[in-house]
Amino acid sequence: MVRSKQKGPVIQRRDQVDGSTTDQRLLDSRGPTDWVHTDPWRVLRIQAEFVEGFGALAELGPAIAVFGSARTPPEHPTYALAQQLGGELARAGFAVITGGGPGAMEAANRGASEAGGLSVGLGIELPWESGLNGWADIGVNFRYFFARKTMFVKYSQGFAVLPGGFGTLDELFEALTLVQTQKVTRFPIVLIGTEYWAGLLTWLRDVALADGKIGQADLEMLQLTDDVDEAVRVMVEAREAR
């Protein structure tokens, strides 16, 4: 007979059968502590991040995610643009959700907060950032990027994307992919900064589209502007269309 053991939903057989019980390891305080770094324990941490995020944002109301570079200094024109955007979104009745960091994120949170709106920061554990900026009225810190990304998509009705680097591009293309594959209901994605984003759009049109890697409808998911009022109007019109 094959040696086996039922361990919750898991079946162990042959040489995979361990010699102790889960309760025994839980209650026995002796031994190594590396169990806190194993994958099953991480599952509980991941679950906790979703529970905390859903609990903090469940009653948020209409919200727009604003993405942009953490490296944008306060004296840069993009900082003022992000601050203006946050304020106008707040005055239009939207909460503003950012990644909670410095730079353009801080500016958008600041604009929303100073305009009397709800300013939200969803932070991520990074080696070079030290917590949420001071303009986030509600802040949630995450260990895992994918849990944080879920909160952006679940609680935002649109994405406004300011000039940024890899992190900004990551969020932008994830949103595009989710809309393209109908994993989420279509929502507006506005790129703010024609000079900054023109090269990317040219490449998408002249290379990716021309080579058949995307369709014309995919390219039309992106709207480009330098005008904050236009970007906010796109979000308002989408909200009313709902």
Short mmCIF file of C-alpha atoms in Angstrom, two decimals:
data_model
loop_
_atom_site.label_atom_id
_atom_site.label_comp_id
_atom_site.label_asym_id
_atom_site.label_seq_id
_atom_site.Cartn_x
_atom_site.Cartn_y
_atom_site.Cartn_z
CA MET A 1 0.00 0.00 0.00
CA VAL A 2 1.25 3.49 -0.88
CA ARG A 3 1.99 5.58 2.18
CA SER A 4 -0.23 8.69 2.14
CA LYS A 5 -1.47 11.51 4.33
CA GLN A 6 -4.33 13.97 3.96
CA LYS A 7 -3.26 17.45 5.02
CA GLY A 8 -6.27 19.72 4.61
CA PRO A 9 -6.94 19.88 0.86
CA VAL A 10 -3.45 18.54 0.11
CA ILE A 11 -2.60 14.85 -0.32
CA GLN A 12 0.94 13.70 0.41
CA ARG A 13 2.20 10.34 -0.81
CA ARG A 14 5.35 8.25 -0.57
CA ASP A 15 8.41 10.27 0.44
CA GLN A 16 6.44 13.54 0.46
CA VAL A 17 4.63 12.58 3.70
CA ASP A 18 5.95 14.76 6.51
CA GLY A 19 6.35 13.60 10.08
CA SER A 20 4.44 16.30 11.96
CA THR A 21 1.05 18.00 11.99
CA THR A 22 0.17 21.59 11.18
CA ASP A 23 -1.15 22.11 14.72
CA GLN A 24 2.06 20.73 16.14
CA ARG A 25 4.18 23.19 14.20
CA LEU A 26 1.82 26.05 15.11
CA LEU A 27 1.85 25.31 18.84
CA ASP A 28 5.49 24.30 19.17
CA SER A 29 7.47 27.51 19.64
CA ARG A 30 10.79 25.76 19.23
CA GLY A 31 12.66 25.37 15.98
CA PRO A 32 13.53 27.64 13.04
CA THR A 33 11.47 30.68 12.12
CA ASP A 34 11.95 30.53 8.35
CA TRP A 35 8.35 29.29 7.98
CA VAL A 36 7.20 32.92 7.91
CA HIS A 37 8.90 33.31 4.52
CA THR A 38 7.33 30.30 2.81
CA ASP A 39 4.71 30.51 0.07
CA PRO A 40 1.72 29.30 2.14
CA TRP A 41 2.34 32.09 4.65
CA ARG A 42 2.61 34.59 1.82
CA VAL A 43 -0.89 33.57 0.71
CA LEU A 44 -2.24 34.89 4.01
CA ARG A 45 -0.32 38.13 3.60
CA ILE A 46 -1.70 38.52 0.09
CA GLN A 47 -5.21 37.84 1.37
CA ALA A 48 -4.72 40.45 4.08
CA GLU A 49 -3.65 43.05 1.51
CA PHE A 50 -6.82 42.50 -0.51
CA VAL A 51 -9.00 42.64 2.62
CA GLU A 52 -7.38 45.89 3.80
CA GLY A 53 -7.57 47.46 0.35
CA PHE A 54 -11.20 46.51 -0.25
CA GLY A 55 -12.16 47.67 3.23
CA ALA A 56 -10.44 51.04 2.87
CA LEU A 57 -11.81 51.83 -0.61
CA ALA A 58 -15.24 50.18 -0.72
CA GLU A 59 -17.12 53.46 -0.14
CA LEU A 60 -14.80 55.65 -2.18
CA GLY A 61 -17.29 56.71 -4.87
CA PRO A 62 -16.31 57.83 -8.38
CA ALA A 63 -12.52 58.02 -8.65
CA ILE A 64 -9.82 58.61 -11.24
CA ALA A 65 -6.33 57.11 -11.06
CA VAL A 66 -3.54 59.56 -11.83
CA PHE A 67 -0.17 58.10 -12.80
CA GLY A 68 3.12 59.90 -13.27
CA SER A 69 6.76 59.88 -12.34
CA ALA A 70 7.97 59.89 -8.73
CA ARG A 71 11.04 61.72 -10.06
CA THR A 72 9.15 64.87 -11.03
CA PRO A 73 10.61 67.72 -8.90
CA PRO A 74 8.29 70.38 -7.45
CA GLU A 75 9.74 73.05 -9.72
CA HIS A 76 9.03 71.04 -12.89
CA PRO A 77 6.05 72.14 -15.05
CA THR A 78 4.60 68.62 -14.84
CA TYR A 79 4.30 68.99 -11.05
CA ALA A 80 2.10 72.07 -11.49
CA LEU A 81 0.13 70.25 -14.21
CA ALA A 82 -0.47 67.27 -11.92
CA GLN A 83 -1.53 69.56 -9.07
CA GLN A 84 -3.97 71.35 -11.37
CA LEU A 85 -5.32 68.01 -12.61
CA GLY A 86 -5.89 66.74 -9.07
CA GLY A 87 -7.75 69.90 -8.16
CA GLU A 88 -9.98 69.91 -11.25
CA LEU A 89 -10.85 66.23 -10.82
CA ALA A 90 -11.83 66.91 -7.21
CA ARG A 91 -13.99 69.86 -8.22
CA ALA A 92 -15.66 67.61 -10.80
CA GLY A 93 -16.67 65.22 -8.01
CA PHE A 94 -13.97 62.57 -8.34
CA ALA A 95 -11.70 61.10 -5.72
CA VAL A 96 -8.10 61.05 -6.91
CA ILE A 97 -6.07 57.85 -6.55
CA THR A 98 -2.30 57.83 -7.02
CA GLY A 99 0.56 55.54 -6.15
CA GLY A 100 1.09 57.62 -3.04
CA GLY A 101 4.70 58.49 -3.79
CA PRO A 102 6.51 61.78 -4.41
CA GLY A 103 6.69 63.75 -7.66
CA ALA A 104 3.65 63.80 -9.91
CA MET A 105 1.76 61.54 -7.52
CA GLU A 106 2.28 63.91 -4.62
CA ALA A 107 1.22 66.83 -6.81
CA ALA A 108 -2.05 65.18 -7.86
CA ASN A 109 -2.82 64.21 -4.26
CA ARG A 110 -2.01 67.75 -3.17
CA GLY A 111 -4.26 69.30 -5.78
CA ALA A 112 -7.17 67.08 -4.81
CA SER A 113 -6.72 67.66 -1.10
CA GLU A 114 -6.36 71.44 -1.41
CA ALA A 115 -9.53 71.52 -3.56
CA GLY A 116 -11.46 69.78 -0.78
CA GLY A 117 -11.68 66.44 -2.57
CA LEU A 118 -10.75 62.97 -1.43
CA SER A 119 -7.09 62.19 -2.01
CA VAL A 120 -6.00 58.54 -1.95
CA GLY A 121 -2.50 57.04 -2.02
CA LEU A 122 -1.82 53.37 -2.71
CA GLY A 123 1.80 52.90 -1.73
CA ILE A 124 4.17 50.08 -2.54
CA GLU A 125 7.21 48.82 -0.66
CA LEU A 126 10.26 50.06 -2.58
CA PRO A 127 13.90 50.35 -1.53
CA TRP A 128 14.08 54.06 -2.40
CA GLU A 129 10.75 55.43 -1.13
CA SER A 130 9.87 56.02 2.50
CA GLY A 131 6.11 55.84 2.79
CA LEU A 132 3.15 57.80 1.49
CA ASN A 133 3.26 61.47 0.68
CA GLY A 134 1.60 63.80 3.17
CA TRP A 135 -1.28 64.79 0.89
CA ALA A 136 -3.04 61.41 0.86
CA ASP A 137 -6.15 61.53 3.05
CA ILE A 138 -6.53 57.75 2.79
CA GLY A 139 -3.43 55.66 2.42
CA VAL A 140 -2.89 51.93 1.99
CA ASN A 141 0.59 50.43 1.73
CA PHE A 142 1.11 47.20 -0.20
CA ARG A 143 3.83 44.59 -0.35
CA TYR A 144 2.67 43.13 -3.64
CA PHE A 145 2.34 45.03 -6.91
CA PHE A 146 -0.48 42.82 -8.19
CA ALA A 147 -2.65 43.47 -5.13
CA ARG A 148 -2.07 47.21 -5.50
CA LYS A 149 -2.83 47.10 -9.23
CA THR A 150 -6.14 45.39 -8.54
CA MET A 151 -7.16 48.33 -6.34
CA PHE A 152 -6.38 50.84 -9.08
CA VAL A 153 -8.46 48.99 -11.65
CA LYS A 154 -11.33 48.07 -9.33
CA TYR A 155 -11.91 51.51 -7.85
CA SER A 156 -11.03 53.85 -10.75
CA GLN A 157 -13.41 54.93 -13.50
CA GLY A 158 -10.59 56.25 -15.67
CA PHE A 159 -6.82 56.68 -15.90
CA ALA A 160 -5.05 60.00 -16.40
CA VAL A 161 -1.41 59.41 -17.28
CA LEU A 162 1.24 62.10 -16.88
CA PRO A 163 4.85 61.78 -18.07
CA GLY A 164 6.58 58.92 -16.28
CA GLY A 165 8.96 56.01 -16.51
CA PHE A 166 8.72 52.23 -16.30
CA GLY A 167 6.18 52.21 -13.46
CA THR A 168 3.90 54.61 -15.29
CA LEU A 169 4.24 52.62 -18.53
CA ASP A 170 3.51 49.42 -16.63
CA GLU A 171 0.24 50.79 -15.29
CA LEU A 172 -0.67 52.29 -18.66
CA PHE A 173 -0.18 49.11 -20.65
CA GLU A 174 -1.84 46.94 -18.04
CA ALA A 175 -4.93 49.14 -18.28
CA LEU A 176 -4.85 48.96 -22.07
CA THR A 177 -4.52 45.19 -21.99
CA LEU A 178 -7.40 44.76 -19.54
CA VAL A 179 -9.69 46.91 -21.69
CA GLN A 180 -8.53 45.25 -24.92
CA THR A 181 -9.19 41.76 -23.56
CA GLN A 182 -12.49 42.83 -21.97
CA LYS A 183 -11.33 41.92 -18.50
CA VAL A 184 -12.70 45.27 -17.38
CA THR A 185 -15.49 47.48 -18.69
CA ARG A 186 -14.05 50.02 -21.10
CA PHE A 187 -12.98 53.23 -19.36
CA PRO A 188 -11.14 56.33 -20.57
CA ILE A 189 -7.35 56.43 -20.67
CA VAL A 190 -5.97 59.93 -21.24
CA LEU A 191 -2.30 60.71 -21.84
CA ILE A 192 -1.44 64.24 -20.72
CA GLY A 193 1.60 65.76 -22.41
CA THR A 194 1.62 65.65 -26.21
CA GLU A 195 5.35 66.26 -26.58
CA TYR A 196 6.22 63.52 -24.08
CA TRP A 197 3.84 60.86 -25.43
CA ALA A 198 4.00 61.64 -29.16
CA GLY A 199 6.93 59.28 -29.79
CA LEU A 200 5.17 56.37 -28.13
CA LEU A 201 1.99 56.92 -30.12
CA THR A 202 3.97 57.22 -33.35
CA TRP A 203 5.67 53.89 -32.64
CA LEU A 204 2.36 52.21 -31.79
CA ARG A 205 0.83 53.49 -35.05
CA ASP A 206 3.77 53.12 -37.44
CA VAL A 207 5.24 49.90 -36.06
CA ALA A 208 2.84 47.90 -33.87
CA LEU A 209 -0.32 48.77 -35.84
CA ALA A 210 1.38 48.64 -39.24
CA ASP A 211 2.75 45.18 -38.46
CA GLY A 212 -0.65 43.91 -37.34
CA LYS A 213 0.28 43.48 -33.68
CA ILE A 214 -2.58 45.74 -32.53
CA GLY A 215 -5.78 46.95 -34.19
CA GLN A 216 -7.00 50.45 -34.93
CA ALA A 217 -9.58 50.13 -32.16
CA ASP A 218 -6.78 49.35 -29.71
CA LEU A 219 -4.96 52.52 -30.66
CA GLU A 220 -8.16 54.54 -30.26
CA MET A 221 -8.36 53.54 -26.59
CA LEU A 222 -5.75 56.26 -25.96
CA GLN A 223 -6.60 59.95 -25.94
CA LEU A 224 -3.85 62.57 -25.99
CA THR A 225 -4.03 66.15 -24.72
CA ASP A 226 -2.15 68.98 -23.04
CA ASP A 227 -5.36 70.45 -21.65
CA VAL A 228 -6.33 69.52 -18.09
CA ASP A 229 -9.89 70.70 -18.66
CA GLU A 230 -10.20 68.39 -21.68
CA ALA A 231 -8.87 65.45 -19.69
CA VAL A 232 -11.39 66.10 -16.90
CA ARG A 233 -14.19 66.53 -19.44
CA VAL A 234 -13.41 63.09 -20.89
CA MET A 235 -13.75 61.58 -17.40
CA VAL A 236 -17.00 63.43 -16.68
CA GLU A 237 -18.55 62.37 -19.99
CA ALA A 238 -17.61 58.76 -19.33
CA ARG A 239 -19.17 58.96 -15.85
CA GLU A 240 -22.40 60.40 -17.27
CA ALA A 241 -22.49 57.73 -19.99
CA ARG A 242 -22.49 55.06 -17.34
#
